[in-house]
Amino acid sequence: MDMGFTYNGCARALTKVRGTDIEAAMGWIFEHSQDPDLNDPLPATSTADAPTTESSGVDEGVVASLVDNLGCFTSDQVRAALKETGGAADRAADWLFSHMDDLDGAIAALESKASSGGGGGRDTTSGSRPLEDGTGKYTL
């Protein structure tokens, strides 16, 4: 909005790119800056406009956006990363790139964890899982 665009125009741009990327939203708003309805209030959302999800609970719009924007991952890989990161697109992209050396093995480990009752996604606030980075003995 600091660049002179109205709140409604910015909200429309973020809605069109599904809130995944600020740069994509800026590109969209520059491309559509002459649209007569750019600054009109957004219509009320209905259930027909809601993002579609699979049984895994992953937003398919985010999956498609990440596959298009990242370019080197399949939709199944992106779906697994989104499930592991609780649907956060930025964290899913980071997870994908950090596991790129053995991505298929990492996804297989996620699937085996989910099938053994580990569930999908990480719950870092529950404290039910022990830390995996060693004992914590330090000397100065």
PDB file of C-alpha atoms in Angstrom:
ATOM      1  CA  MET A   1       0.000   0.000   0.000  1.00  0.00           C
ATOM      2  CA  ASP A   2       3.033   2.252   0.391  1.00  0.00           C
ATOM      3  CA  MET A   3       3.346   2.311  -3.408  1.00  0.00           C
ATOM      4  CA  GLY A   4      -0.009   4.042  -3.876  1.00  0.00           C
ATOM      5  CA  PHE A   5      -2.275   1.041  -4.273  1.00  0.00           C
ATOM      6  CA  THR A   6      -5.491   0.861  -2.312  1.00  0.00           C
ATOM      7  CA  TYR A   7      -6.253  -1.704   0.350  1.00  0.00           C
ATOM      8  CA  ASN A   8      -8.826  -3.381  -1.907  1.00  0.00           C
ATOM      9  CA  GLY A   9      -6.348  -3.603  -4.779  1.00  0.00           C
ATOM     10  CA  CYS A  10      -3.707  -5.168  -2.539  1.00  0.00           C
ATOM     11  CA  ALA A  11      -6.213  -7.597  -1.031  1.00  0.00           C
ATOM     12  CA  ARG A  12      -7.415  -8.575  -4.518  1.00  0.00           C
ATOM     13  CA  ALA A  13      -3.831  -9.224  -5.663  1.00  0.00           C
ATOM     14  CA  LEU A  14      -3.033 -11.353  -2.614  1.00  0.00           C
ATOM     15  CA  THR A  15      -6.261 -13.284  -3.118  1.00  0.00           C
ATOM     16  CA  LYS A  16      -5.465 -13.970  -6.773  1.00  0.00           C
ATOM     17  CA  VAL A  17      -2.036 -15.424  -5.936  1.00  0.00           C
ATOM     18  CA  ARG A  18      -3.540 -17.233  -2.906  1.00  0.00           C
ATOM     19  CA  GLY A  19      -1.286 -15.346  -0.496  1.00  0.00           C
ATOM     20  CA  THR A  20       1.741 -17.425  -1.431  1.00  0.00           C
ATOM     21  CA  ASP A  21       4.200 -14.776  -2.570  1.00  0.00           C
ATOM     22  CA  ILE A  22       4.442 -10.989  -2.207  1.00  0.00           C
ATOM     23  CA  GLU A  23       6.432 -10.664  -5.434  1.00  0.00           C
ATOM     24  CA  ALA A  24       3.764 -12.579  -7.344  1.00  0.00           C
ATOM     25  CA  ALA A  25       1.109 -10.308  -5.847  1.00  0.00           C
ATOM     26  CA  MET A  26       3.064  -7.225  -6.903  1.00  0.00           C
ATOM     27  CA  GLY A  27       3.420  -8.645 -10.415  1.00  0.00           C
ATOM     28  CA  TRP A  28      -0.307  -9.316 -10.532  1.00  0.00           C
ATOM     29  CA  ILE A  29      -1.209  -5.827  -9.334  1.00  0.00           C
ATOM     30  CA  PHE A  30       1.116  -4.206 -11.909  1.00  0.00           C
ATOM     31  CA  GLU A  31      -0.394  -6.328 -14.699  1.00  0.00           C
ATOM     32  CA  HIS A  32      -3.958  -5.510 -13.629  1.00  0.00           C
ATOM     33  CA  SER A  33      -3.515  -1.904 -12.489  1.00  0.00           C
ATOM     34  CA  GLN A  34      -5.798  -0.687 -15.288  1.00  0.00           C
ATOM     35  CA  ASP A  35      -8.641  -3.088 -14.458  1.00  0.00           C
ATOM     36  CA  PRO A  36     -11.822  -1.135 -13.685  1.00  0.00           C
ATOM     37  CA  ASP A  37     -12.681  -3.364 -10.700  1.00  0.00           C
ATOM     38  CA  LEU A  38      -9.213  -3.390  -9.106  1.00  0.00           C
ATOM     39  CA  ASN A  39     -10.197  -1.052  -6.277  1.00  0.00           C
ATOM     40  CA  ASP A  40     -13.694  -2.443  -5.745  1.00  0.00           C
ATOM     41  CA  PRO A  41     -14.281  -4.270  -2.456  1.00  0.00           C
ATOM     42  CA  LEU A  42     -13.796  -8.016  -2.685  1.00  0.00           C
ATOM     43  CA  PRO A  43     -16.990 -10.035  -2.896  1.00  0.00           C
ATOM     44  CA  ALA A  44     -17.861 -12.128   0.133  1.00  0.00           C
ATOM     45  CA  THR A  45     -16.226 -15.523  -0.149  1.00  0.00           C
ATOM     46  CA  SER A  46     -18.442 -18.527  -0.515  1.00  0.00           C
ATOM     47  CA  THR A  47     -17.782 -22.200  -0.053  1.00  0.00           C
ATOM     48  CA  ALA A  48     -17.523 -22.546  -3.847  1.00  0.00           C
ATOM     49  CA  ASP A  49     -14.495 -20.233  -3.802  1.00  0.00           C
ATOM     50  CA  ALA A  50     -12.812 -22.099  -0.954  1.00  0.00           C
ATOM     51  CA  PRO A  51      -9.559 -23.844  -1.802  1.00  0.00           C
ATOM     52  CA  THR A  52      -9.937 -27.479  -2.607  1.00  0.00           C
ATOM     53  CA  THR A  53      -8.226 -29.979  -0.388  1.00  0.00           C
ATOM     54  CA  GLU A  54      -7.510 -33.644  -0.702  1.00  0.00           C
ATOM     55  CA  SER A  55      -8.116 -36.130   2.055  1.00  0.00           C
ATOM     56  CA  SER A  56      -4.622 -35.227   3.290  1.00  0.00           C
ATOM     57  CA  GLY A  57      -5.858 -31.738   4.187  1.00  0.00           C
ATOM     58  CA  VAL A  58      -3.376 -29.955   1.899  1.00  0.00           C
ATOM     59  CA  ASP A  59      -4.555 -26.937  -0.095  1.00  0.00           C
ATOM     60  CA  GLU A  60      -4.288 -27.930  -3.759  1.00  0.00           C
ATOM     61  CA  GLY A  61      -3.972 -24.279  -4.798  1.00  0.00           C
ATOM     62  CA  VAL A  62      -0.803 -23.973  -2.732  1.00  0.00           C
ATOM     63  CA  VAL A  63       0.456 -27.260  -4.191  1.00  0.00           C
ATOM     64  CA  ALA A  64      -0.065 -25.991  -7.750  1.00  0.00           C
ATOM     65  CA  SER A  65       1.531 -22.651  -6.930  1.00  0.00           C
ATOM     66  CA  LEU A  66       4.640 -24.236  -5.405  1.00  0.00           C
ATOM     67  CA  VAL A  67       5.009 -26.708  -8.269  1.00  0.00           C
ATOM     68  CA  ASP A  68       4.798 -23.832 -10.777  1.00  0.00           C
ATOM     69  CA  ASN A  69       7.056 -21.454  -8.865  1.00  0.00           C
ATOM     70  CA  LEU A  70       9.730 -23.908  -7.730  1.00  0.00           C
ATOM     71  CA  GLY A  71       9.744 -25.859 -10.971  1.00  0.00           C
ATOM     72  CA  CYS A  72      11.889 -28.797  -9.872  1.00  0.00           C
ATOM     73  CA  PHE A  73       9.499 -30.718  -7.611  1.00  0.00           C
ATOM     74  CA  THR A  74       6.498 -32.908  -8.354  1.00  0.00           C
ATOM     75  CA  SER A  75       3.082 -32.293  -6.889  1.00  0.00           C
ATOM     76  CA  ASP A  76       3.419 -35.411  -4.711  1.00  0.00           C
ATOM     77  CA  GLN A  77       6.705 -34.125  -3.277  1.00  0.00           C
ATOM     78  CA  VAL A  78       5.190 -30.690  -2.588  1.00  0.00           C
ATOM     79  CA  ARG A  79       2.104 -32.304  -1.022  1.00  0.00           C
ATOM     80  CA  ALA A  80       4.295 -34.340   1.347  1.00  0.00           C
ATOM     81  CA  ALA A  81       6.323 -31.252   2.319  1.00  0.00           C
ATOM     82  CA  LEU A  82       3.174 -29.219   2.964  1.00  0.00           C
ATOM     83  CA  LYS A  83       1.754 -31.993   5.099  1.00  0.00           C
ATOM     84  CA  GLU A  84       4.984 -32.163   7.116  1.00  0.00           C
ATOM     85  CA  THR A  85       5.104 -28.392   7.664  1.00  0.00           C
ATOM     86  CA  GLY A  86       1.454 -27.909   8.533  1.00  0.00           C
ATOM     87  CA  GLY A  87       0.535 -26.272   5.212  1.00  0.00           C
ATOM     88  CA  ALA A  88       3.031 -23.395   5.385  1.00  0.00           C
ATOM     89  CA  ALA A  89       4.262 -22.781   1.830  1.00  0.00           C
ATOM     90  CA  ASP A  90       7.511 -21.052   2.814  1.00  0.00           C
ATOM     91  CA  ARG A  91       8.434 -23.785   5.289  1.00  0.00           C
ATOM     92  CA  ALA A  92       7.516 -26.468   2.743  1.00  0.00           C
ATOM     93  CA  ALA A  93       9.839 -24.916   0.154  1.00  0.00           C
ATOM     94  CA  ASP A  94      12.614 -24.774   2.734  1.00  0.00           C
ATOM     95  CA  TRP A  95      11.963 -28.415   3.682  1.00  0.00           C
ATOM     96  CA  LEU A  96      12.086 -29.493   0.034  1.00  0.00           C
ATOM     97  CA  PHE A  97      15.370 -27.741  -0.664  1.00  0.00           C
ATOM     98  CA  SER A  98      16.982 -28.930   2.566  1.00  0.00           C
ATOM     99  CA  HIS A  99      16.096 -32.569   1.730  1.00  0.00           C
ATOM    100  CA  MET A 100      16.934 -32.342  -1.959  1.00  0.00           C
ATOM    101  CA  ASP A 101      19.882 -34.783  -1.740  1.00  0.00           C
ATOM    102  CA  ASP A 102      17.605 -37.687  -0.783  1.00  0.00           C
ATOM    103  CA  LEU A 103      14.112 -36.322  -1.285  1.00  0.00           C
ATOM    104  CA  ASP A 104      12.505 -39.661  -2.071  1.00  0.00           C
ATOM    105  CA  GLY A 105      14.035 -41.190   1.071  1.00  0.00           C
ATOM    106  CA  ALA A 106      12.845 -38.270   3.208  1.00  0.00           C
ATOM    107  CA  ILE A 107       9.314 -38.572   1.830  1.00  0.00           C
ATOM    108  CA  ALA A 108       9.369 -42.339   2.408  1.00  0.00           C
ATOM    109  CA  ALA A 109      10.425 -41.686   6.006  1.00  0.00           C
ATOM    110  CA  LEU A 110       7.501 -39.259   6.410  1.00  0.00           C
ATOM    111  CA  GLU A 111       5.067 -41.794   4.999  1.00  0.00           C
ATOM    112  CA  SER A 112       6.372 -44.565   7.240  1.00  0.00           C
ATOM    113  CA  LYS A 113       6.139 -42.231  10.242  1.00  0.00           C
ATOM    114  CA  ALA A 114       2.548 -41.393   9.312  1.00  0.00           C
ATOM    115  CA  SER A 115       1.587 -45.040   8.789  1.00  0.00           C
ATOM    116  CA  SER A 116       3.137 -46.081  12.097  1.00  0.00           C
ATOM    117  CA  GLY A 117       0.951 -43.631  13.978  1.00  0.00           C
ATOM    118  CA  GLY A 118       3.344 -40.696  14.032  1.00  0.00           C
ATOM    119  CA  GLY A 119       0.798 -38.553  12.250  1.00  0.00           C
ATOM    120  CA  GLY A 120       1.491 -35.853   9.712  1.00  0.00           C
ATOM    121  CA  GLY A 121       3.091 -32.536  10.436  1.00  0.00           C
ATOM    122  CA  ARG A 122       5.255 -31.564  13.330  1.00  0.00           C
ATOM    123  CA  ASP A 123       3.903 -30.554  16.672  1.00  0.00           C
ATOM    124  CA  THR A 124       6.744 -28.606  18.210  1.00  0.00           C
ATOM    125  CA  THR A 125       4.677 -27.189  21.059  1.00  0.00           C
ATOM    126  CA  SER A 126       3.474 -30.406  22.673  1.00  0.00           C
ATOM    127  CA  GLY A 127       6.836 -31.481  24.021  1.00  0.00           C
ATOM    128  CA  SER A 128       5.828 -35.129  23.589  1.00  0.00           C
ATOM    129  CA  ARG A 129       8.835 -35.929  21.405  1.00  0.00           C
ATOM    130  CA  PRO A 130      12.334 -35.779  22.853  1.00  0.00           C
ATOM    131  CA  LEU A 131      14.939 -33.574  21.270  1.00  0.00           C
ATOM    132  CA  GLU A 132      17.175 -35.362  18.817  1.00  0.00           C
ATOM    133  CA  ASP A 133      20.295 -33.217  18.946  1.00  0.00           C
ATOM    134  CA  GLY A 134      22.223 -34.824  21.718  1.00  0.00           C
ATOM    135  CA  THR A 135      22.624 -34.463  25.488  1.00  0.00           C
ATOM    136  CA  GLY A 136      23.495 -30.865  26.269  1.00  0.00           C
ATOM    137  CA  LYS A 137      26.721 -31.167  28.207  1.00  0.00           C
ATOM    138  CA  TYR A 138      28.895 -28.143  27.638  1.00  0.00           C
ATOM    139  CA  THR A 139      31.998 -26.786  29.315  1.00  0.00           C
ATOM    140  CA  LEU A 140      33.568 -23.405  29.005  1.00  0.00           C
TER     141      LEU A 140
END
